[in-house]
PDB file of C-alpha atoms in Angstrom:
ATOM      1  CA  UNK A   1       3.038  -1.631  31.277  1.00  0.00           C
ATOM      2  CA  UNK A   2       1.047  -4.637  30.066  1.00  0.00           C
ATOM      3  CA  UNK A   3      -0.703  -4.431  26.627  1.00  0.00           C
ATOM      4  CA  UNK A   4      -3.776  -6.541  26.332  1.00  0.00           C
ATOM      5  CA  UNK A   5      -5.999  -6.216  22.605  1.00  0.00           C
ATOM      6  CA  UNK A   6      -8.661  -8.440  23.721  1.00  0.00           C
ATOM      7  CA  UNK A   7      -9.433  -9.516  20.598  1.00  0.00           C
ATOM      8  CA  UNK A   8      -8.782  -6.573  18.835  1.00  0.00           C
ATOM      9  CA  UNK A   9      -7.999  -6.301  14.973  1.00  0.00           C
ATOM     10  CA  UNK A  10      -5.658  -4.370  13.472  1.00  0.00           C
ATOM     11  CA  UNK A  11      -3.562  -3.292  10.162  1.00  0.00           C
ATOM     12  CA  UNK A  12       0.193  -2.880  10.390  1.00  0.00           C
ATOM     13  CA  UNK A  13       1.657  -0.956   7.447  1.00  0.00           C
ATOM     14  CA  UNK A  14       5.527  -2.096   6.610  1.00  0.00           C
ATOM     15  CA  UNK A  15       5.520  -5.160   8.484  1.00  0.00           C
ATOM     16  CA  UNK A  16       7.421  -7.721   6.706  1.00  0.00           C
ATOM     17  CA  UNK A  17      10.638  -6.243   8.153  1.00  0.00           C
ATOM     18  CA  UNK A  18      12.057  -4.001  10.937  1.00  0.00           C
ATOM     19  CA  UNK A  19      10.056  -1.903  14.039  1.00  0.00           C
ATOM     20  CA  UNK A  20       7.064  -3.083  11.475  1.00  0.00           C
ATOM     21  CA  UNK A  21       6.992  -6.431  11.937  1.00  0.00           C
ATOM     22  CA  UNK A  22       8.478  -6.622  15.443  1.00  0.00           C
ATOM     23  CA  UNK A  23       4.874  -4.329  16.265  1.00  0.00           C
ATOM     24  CA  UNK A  24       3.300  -6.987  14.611  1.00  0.00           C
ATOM     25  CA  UNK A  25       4.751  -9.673  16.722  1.00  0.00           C
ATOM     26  CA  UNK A  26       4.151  -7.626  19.589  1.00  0.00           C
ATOM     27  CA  UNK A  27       0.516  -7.181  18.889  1.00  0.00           C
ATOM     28  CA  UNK A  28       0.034 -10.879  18.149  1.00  0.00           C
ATOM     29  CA  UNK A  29       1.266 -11.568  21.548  1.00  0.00           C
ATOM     30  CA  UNK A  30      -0.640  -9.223  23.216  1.00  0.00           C
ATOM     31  CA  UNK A  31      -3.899 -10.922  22.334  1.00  0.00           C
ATOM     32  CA  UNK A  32      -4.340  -9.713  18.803  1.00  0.00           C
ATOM     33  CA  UNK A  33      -8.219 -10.982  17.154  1.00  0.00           C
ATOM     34  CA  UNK A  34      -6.201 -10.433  13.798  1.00  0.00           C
ATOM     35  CA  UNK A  35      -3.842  -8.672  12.220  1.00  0.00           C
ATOM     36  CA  UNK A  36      -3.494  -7.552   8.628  1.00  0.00           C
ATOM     37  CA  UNK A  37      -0.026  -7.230   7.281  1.00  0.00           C
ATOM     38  CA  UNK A  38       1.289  -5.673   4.422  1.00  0.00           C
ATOM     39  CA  UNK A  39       4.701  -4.768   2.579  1.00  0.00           C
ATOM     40  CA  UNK A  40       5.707  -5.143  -1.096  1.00  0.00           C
ATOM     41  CA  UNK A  41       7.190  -8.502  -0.698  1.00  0.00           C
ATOM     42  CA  UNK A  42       4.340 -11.406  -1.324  1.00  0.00           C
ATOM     43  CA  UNK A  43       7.212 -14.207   0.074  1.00  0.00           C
ATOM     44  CA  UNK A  44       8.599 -12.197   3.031  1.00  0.00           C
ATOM     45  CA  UNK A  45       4.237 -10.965   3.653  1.00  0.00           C
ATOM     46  CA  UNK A  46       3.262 -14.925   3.518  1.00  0.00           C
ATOM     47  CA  UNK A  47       6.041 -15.919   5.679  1.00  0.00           C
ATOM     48  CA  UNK A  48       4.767 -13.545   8.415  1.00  0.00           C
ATOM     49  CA  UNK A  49       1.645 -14.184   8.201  1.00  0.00           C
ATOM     50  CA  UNK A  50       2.387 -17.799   9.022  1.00  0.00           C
ATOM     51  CA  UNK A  51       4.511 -17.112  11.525  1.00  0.00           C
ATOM     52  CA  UNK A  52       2.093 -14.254  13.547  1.00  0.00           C
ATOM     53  CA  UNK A  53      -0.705 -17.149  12.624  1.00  0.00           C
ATOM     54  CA  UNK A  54       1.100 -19.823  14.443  1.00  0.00           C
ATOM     55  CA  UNK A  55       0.910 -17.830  17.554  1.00  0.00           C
ATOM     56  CA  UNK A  56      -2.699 -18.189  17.503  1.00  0.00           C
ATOM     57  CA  UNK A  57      -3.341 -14.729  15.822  1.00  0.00           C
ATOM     58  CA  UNK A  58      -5.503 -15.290  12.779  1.00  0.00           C
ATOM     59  CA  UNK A  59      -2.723 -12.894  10.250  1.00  0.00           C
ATOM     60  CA  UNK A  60      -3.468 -12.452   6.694  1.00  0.00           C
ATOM     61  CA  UNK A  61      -0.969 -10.817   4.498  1.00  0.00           C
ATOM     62  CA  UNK A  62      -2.197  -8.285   1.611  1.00  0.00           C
ATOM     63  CA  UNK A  63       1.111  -7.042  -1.312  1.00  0.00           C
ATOM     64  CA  UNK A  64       1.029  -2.708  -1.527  1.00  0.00           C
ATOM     65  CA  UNK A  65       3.222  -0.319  -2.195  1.00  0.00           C
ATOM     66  CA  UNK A  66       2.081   2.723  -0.103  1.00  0.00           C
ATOM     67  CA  UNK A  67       3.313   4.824  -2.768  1.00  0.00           C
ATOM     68  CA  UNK A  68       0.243   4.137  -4.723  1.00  0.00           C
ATOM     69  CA  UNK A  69      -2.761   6.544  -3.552  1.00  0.00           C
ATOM     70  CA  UNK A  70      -5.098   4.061  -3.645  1.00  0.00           C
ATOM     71  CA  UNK A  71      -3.348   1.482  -1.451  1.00  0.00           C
ATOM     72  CA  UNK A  72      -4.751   2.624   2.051  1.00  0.00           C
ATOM     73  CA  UNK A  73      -7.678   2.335   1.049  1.00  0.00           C
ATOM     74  CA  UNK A  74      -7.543  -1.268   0.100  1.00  0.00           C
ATOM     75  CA  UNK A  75      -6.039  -2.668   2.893  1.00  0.00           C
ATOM     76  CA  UNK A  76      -8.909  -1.105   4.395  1.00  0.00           C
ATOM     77  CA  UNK A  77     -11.540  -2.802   2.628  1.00  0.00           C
ATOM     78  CA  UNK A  78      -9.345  -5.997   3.045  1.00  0.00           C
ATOM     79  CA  UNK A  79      -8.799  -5.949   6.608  1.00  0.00           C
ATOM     80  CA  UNK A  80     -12.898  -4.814   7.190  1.00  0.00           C
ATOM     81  CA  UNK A  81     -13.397  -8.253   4.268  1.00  0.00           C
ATOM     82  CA  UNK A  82     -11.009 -10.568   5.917  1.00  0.00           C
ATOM     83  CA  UNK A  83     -12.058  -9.453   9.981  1.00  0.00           C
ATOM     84  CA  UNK A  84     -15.115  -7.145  10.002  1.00  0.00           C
ATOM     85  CA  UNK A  85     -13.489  -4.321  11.075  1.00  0.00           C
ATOM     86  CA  UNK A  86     -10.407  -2.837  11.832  1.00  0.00           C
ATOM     87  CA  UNK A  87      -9.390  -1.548  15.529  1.00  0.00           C
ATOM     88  CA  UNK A  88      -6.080  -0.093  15.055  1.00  0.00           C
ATOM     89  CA  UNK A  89      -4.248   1.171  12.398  1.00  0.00           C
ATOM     90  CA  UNK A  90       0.046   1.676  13.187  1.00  0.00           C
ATOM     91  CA  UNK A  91       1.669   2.977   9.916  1.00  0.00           C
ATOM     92  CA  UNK A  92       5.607   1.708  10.366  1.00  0.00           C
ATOM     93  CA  UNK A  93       6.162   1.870   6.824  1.00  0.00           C
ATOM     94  CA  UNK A  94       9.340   3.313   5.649  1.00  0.00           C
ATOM     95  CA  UNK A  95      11.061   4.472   2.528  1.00  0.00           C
ATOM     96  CA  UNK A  96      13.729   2.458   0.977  1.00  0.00           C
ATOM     97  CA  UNK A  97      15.762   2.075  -2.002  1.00  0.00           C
ATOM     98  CA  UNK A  98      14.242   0.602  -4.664  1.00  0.00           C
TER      99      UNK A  98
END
């Protein structure tokens, strides 16, 4: 099976590490219009956005902890800010020790 996004933008929860970022990669790949990523970890975020961005995916990382109610909704309003709208939505974040 081939995945093709056409130019499709989406938000990737937990993807500054793990299945997360590899579905980030993947999506970049694929033909990705932009991706938002976002973990807890502003250095490990900014580093992956750079990376996803130097495969020709404009990536823009945004810091939240998914713990706090109020995150989803501002990655939301960040990824609709950053790209217009948002196309997909794939929620690999996962709980870890603190």
């Amino acid at each position: 099976m081939e995945l093709q996004l056409n130019g499709k933008v989406a938000l990737v929860t937990g993807s500054t590490q793990g299945i997360g970022r590899a579905i980030a990669e993947t999506l970049a790949r694929c033909g990705a219009g932009g991706l938002l990523v976002t973990g807890r970890e502003k250095t490990r975020g900014d580093a992956v956005a750079e990376e996803l961005s130097r495969l020709g995916t404009p990536t823009v990382f945004v810091a939240a902890d998914l713990a706090d109610p109020a995150a989803p909704a501002l990655l939301a309003q960040a990824c609709i800010e950053r790209f217009g709208r948002i196309d997909a939505l794939v929620n690999a974040a996962g709980l870890t020790d603190r």
